[in-house]
Coordinates of C-alpha atoms in Angstrom, one line a residue:
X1 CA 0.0 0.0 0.0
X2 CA 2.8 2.3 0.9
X3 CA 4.7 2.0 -2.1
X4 CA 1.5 2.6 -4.3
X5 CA 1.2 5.3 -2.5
X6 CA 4.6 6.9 -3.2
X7 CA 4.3 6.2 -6.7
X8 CA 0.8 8.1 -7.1
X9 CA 3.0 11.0 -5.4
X10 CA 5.9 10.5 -7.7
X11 CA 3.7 10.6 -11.1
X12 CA 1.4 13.6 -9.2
X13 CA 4.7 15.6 -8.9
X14 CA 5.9 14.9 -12.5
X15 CA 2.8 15.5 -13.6
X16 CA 2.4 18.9 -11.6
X17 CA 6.1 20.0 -12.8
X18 CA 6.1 22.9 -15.2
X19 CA 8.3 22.9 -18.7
X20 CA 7.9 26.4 -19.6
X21 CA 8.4 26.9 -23.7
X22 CA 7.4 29.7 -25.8
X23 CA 7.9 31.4 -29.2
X24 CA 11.5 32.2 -29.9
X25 CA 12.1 35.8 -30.9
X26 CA 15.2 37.5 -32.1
X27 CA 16.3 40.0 -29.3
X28 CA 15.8 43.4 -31.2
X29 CA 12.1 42.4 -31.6
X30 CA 11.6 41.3 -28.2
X31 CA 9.3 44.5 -27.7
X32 CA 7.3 44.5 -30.3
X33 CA 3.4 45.1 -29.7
X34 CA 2.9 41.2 -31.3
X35 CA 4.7 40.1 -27.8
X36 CA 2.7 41.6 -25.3
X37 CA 1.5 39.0 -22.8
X38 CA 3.1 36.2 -24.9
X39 CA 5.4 33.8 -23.8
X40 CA 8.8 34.1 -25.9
X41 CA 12.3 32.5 -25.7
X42 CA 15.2 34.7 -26.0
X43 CA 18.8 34.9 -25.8
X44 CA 21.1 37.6 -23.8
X45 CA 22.8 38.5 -20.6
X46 CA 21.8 39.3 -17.6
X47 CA 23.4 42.2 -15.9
X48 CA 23.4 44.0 -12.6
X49 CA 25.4 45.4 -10.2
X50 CA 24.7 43.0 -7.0
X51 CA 21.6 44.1 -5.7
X52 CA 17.8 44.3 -7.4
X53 CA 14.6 45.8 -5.5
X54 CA 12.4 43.1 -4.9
X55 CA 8.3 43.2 -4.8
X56 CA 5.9 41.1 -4.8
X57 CA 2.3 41.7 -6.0
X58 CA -0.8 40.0 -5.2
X59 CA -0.1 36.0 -5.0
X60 CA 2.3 36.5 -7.3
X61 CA 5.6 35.4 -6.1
X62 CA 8.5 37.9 -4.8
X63 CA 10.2 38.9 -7.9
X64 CA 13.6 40.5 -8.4
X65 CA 13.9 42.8 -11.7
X66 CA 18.1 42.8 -13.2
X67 CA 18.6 43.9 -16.8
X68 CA 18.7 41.8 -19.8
X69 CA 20.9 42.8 -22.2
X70 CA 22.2 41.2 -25.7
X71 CA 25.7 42.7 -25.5
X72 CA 26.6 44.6 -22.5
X73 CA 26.8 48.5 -23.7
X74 CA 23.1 47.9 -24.6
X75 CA 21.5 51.3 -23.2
X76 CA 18.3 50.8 -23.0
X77 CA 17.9 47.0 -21.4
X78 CA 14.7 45.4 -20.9
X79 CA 14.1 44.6 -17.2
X80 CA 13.7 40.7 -15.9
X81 CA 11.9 39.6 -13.0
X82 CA 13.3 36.2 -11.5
X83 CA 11.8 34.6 -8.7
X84 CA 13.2 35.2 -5.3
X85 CA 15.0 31.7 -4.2
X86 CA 17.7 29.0 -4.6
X87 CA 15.6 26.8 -6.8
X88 CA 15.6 26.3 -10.5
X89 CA 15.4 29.3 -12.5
X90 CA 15.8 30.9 -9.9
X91 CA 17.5 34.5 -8.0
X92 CA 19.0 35.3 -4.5
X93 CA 20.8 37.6 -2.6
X94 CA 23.6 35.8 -0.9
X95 CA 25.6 37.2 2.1
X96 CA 28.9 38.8 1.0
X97 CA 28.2 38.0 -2.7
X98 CA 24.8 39.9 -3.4
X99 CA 22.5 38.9 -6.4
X100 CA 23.4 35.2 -7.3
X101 CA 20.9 34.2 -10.3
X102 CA 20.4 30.1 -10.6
X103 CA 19.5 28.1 -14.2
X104 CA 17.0 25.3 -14.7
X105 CA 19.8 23.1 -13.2
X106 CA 20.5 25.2 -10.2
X107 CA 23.8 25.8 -11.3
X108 CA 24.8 29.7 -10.7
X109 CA 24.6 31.8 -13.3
X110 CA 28.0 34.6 -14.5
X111 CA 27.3 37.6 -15.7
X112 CA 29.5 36.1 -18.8
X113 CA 27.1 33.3 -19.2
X114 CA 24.7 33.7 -22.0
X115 CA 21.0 32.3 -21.5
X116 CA 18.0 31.6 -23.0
X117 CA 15.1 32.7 -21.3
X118 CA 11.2 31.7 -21.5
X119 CA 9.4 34.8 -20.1
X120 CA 6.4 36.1 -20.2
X121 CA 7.0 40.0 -22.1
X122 CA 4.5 42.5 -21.6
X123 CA 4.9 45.7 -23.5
X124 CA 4.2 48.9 -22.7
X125 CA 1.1 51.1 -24.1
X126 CA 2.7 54.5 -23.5
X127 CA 4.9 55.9 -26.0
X128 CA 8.8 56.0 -25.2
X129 CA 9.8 58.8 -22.9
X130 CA 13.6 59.7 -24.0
X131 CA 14.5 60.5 -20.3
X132 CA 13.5 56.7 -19.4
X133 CA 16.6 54.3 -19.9
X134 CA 14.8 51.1 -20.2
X135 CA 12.7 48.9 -23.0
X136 CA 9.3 49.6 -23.9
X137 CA 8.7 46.0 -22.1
X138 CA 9.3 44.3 -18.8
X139 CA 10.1 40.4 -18.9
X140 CA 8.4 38.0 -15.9
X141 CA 11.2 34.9 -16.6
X142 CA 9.8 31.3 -16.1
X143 CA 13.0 29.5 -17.0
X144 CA 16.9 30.1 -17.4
X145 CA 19.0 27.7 -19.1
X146 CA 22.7 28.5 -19.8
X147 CA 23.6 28.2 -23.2
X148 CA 27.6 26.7 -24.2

């Protein structure tokens, strides 16, 4: 009885286990009105300089937005908000080191590794204000995997 019990478990929590995919978009069109509230895989950097201000909203998770970037003089990154934690796909701020960003594999993250992400893009309805340095869209990432 026990063991059929461990195994409905086992196949509950494969079953339950989210594979996030979505369309793959070239990074300069990662913005574009056609993305808004899609999910989209995407290649680039993330960069930031140790620390992020978390929020959370609602039951949404507590998110930390860092800058995604596909070269690193990139002006005008879009932001990515990464789950707060030290599971897959995952961020955290680690005593003495600061931001530490983890893949699907919990392996860390450099800032000189590039990634694909699957994110969720919502683009923004106003029109771009030349004073604001970021995108015209924010990213909600659902997966990280490093890319060789």
């Amino acid at each position: 009885m026990k063991i059929i019990l461990l195994m409905i478990s086992v196949l509950f929590a494969i079953g339950c286990a989210k594979d996030y995919t979505g369309k793959p978009v070239e990074y300069a069109r990662l913005c574009d009105k056609e993305n808004n509230k899609q999910m989209v895989e995407v290649t680039g950097f993330f960069k930031h300089d140790g620390s992020a201000m978390c929020s959370k909203s609602g039951s949404d998770p507590m998110r930390c937005p860092v800058k995604f970037v596909d070269n690193p003089d990139n002006p005008n990154p879009p932001s990515a908000s990464i789950d707060l934690g030290s599971g897959k796909s995952s961020i955290e701020n680690v005593e003495g080191k600061g931001l530490v960003i983890h893949d699907e594999k919990v392996q860390v993250v450099a800032a000189a590794d590039k990634v694909k992400v699957t994110a969720e893009v919502f683009v923004s309805s106003a029109p771009p204000s030349p004073d604001i340095k970021t995108a015209p869209c924010v990213l909600t990432v659902k997966k990280i995997e490093k890319i060789n």
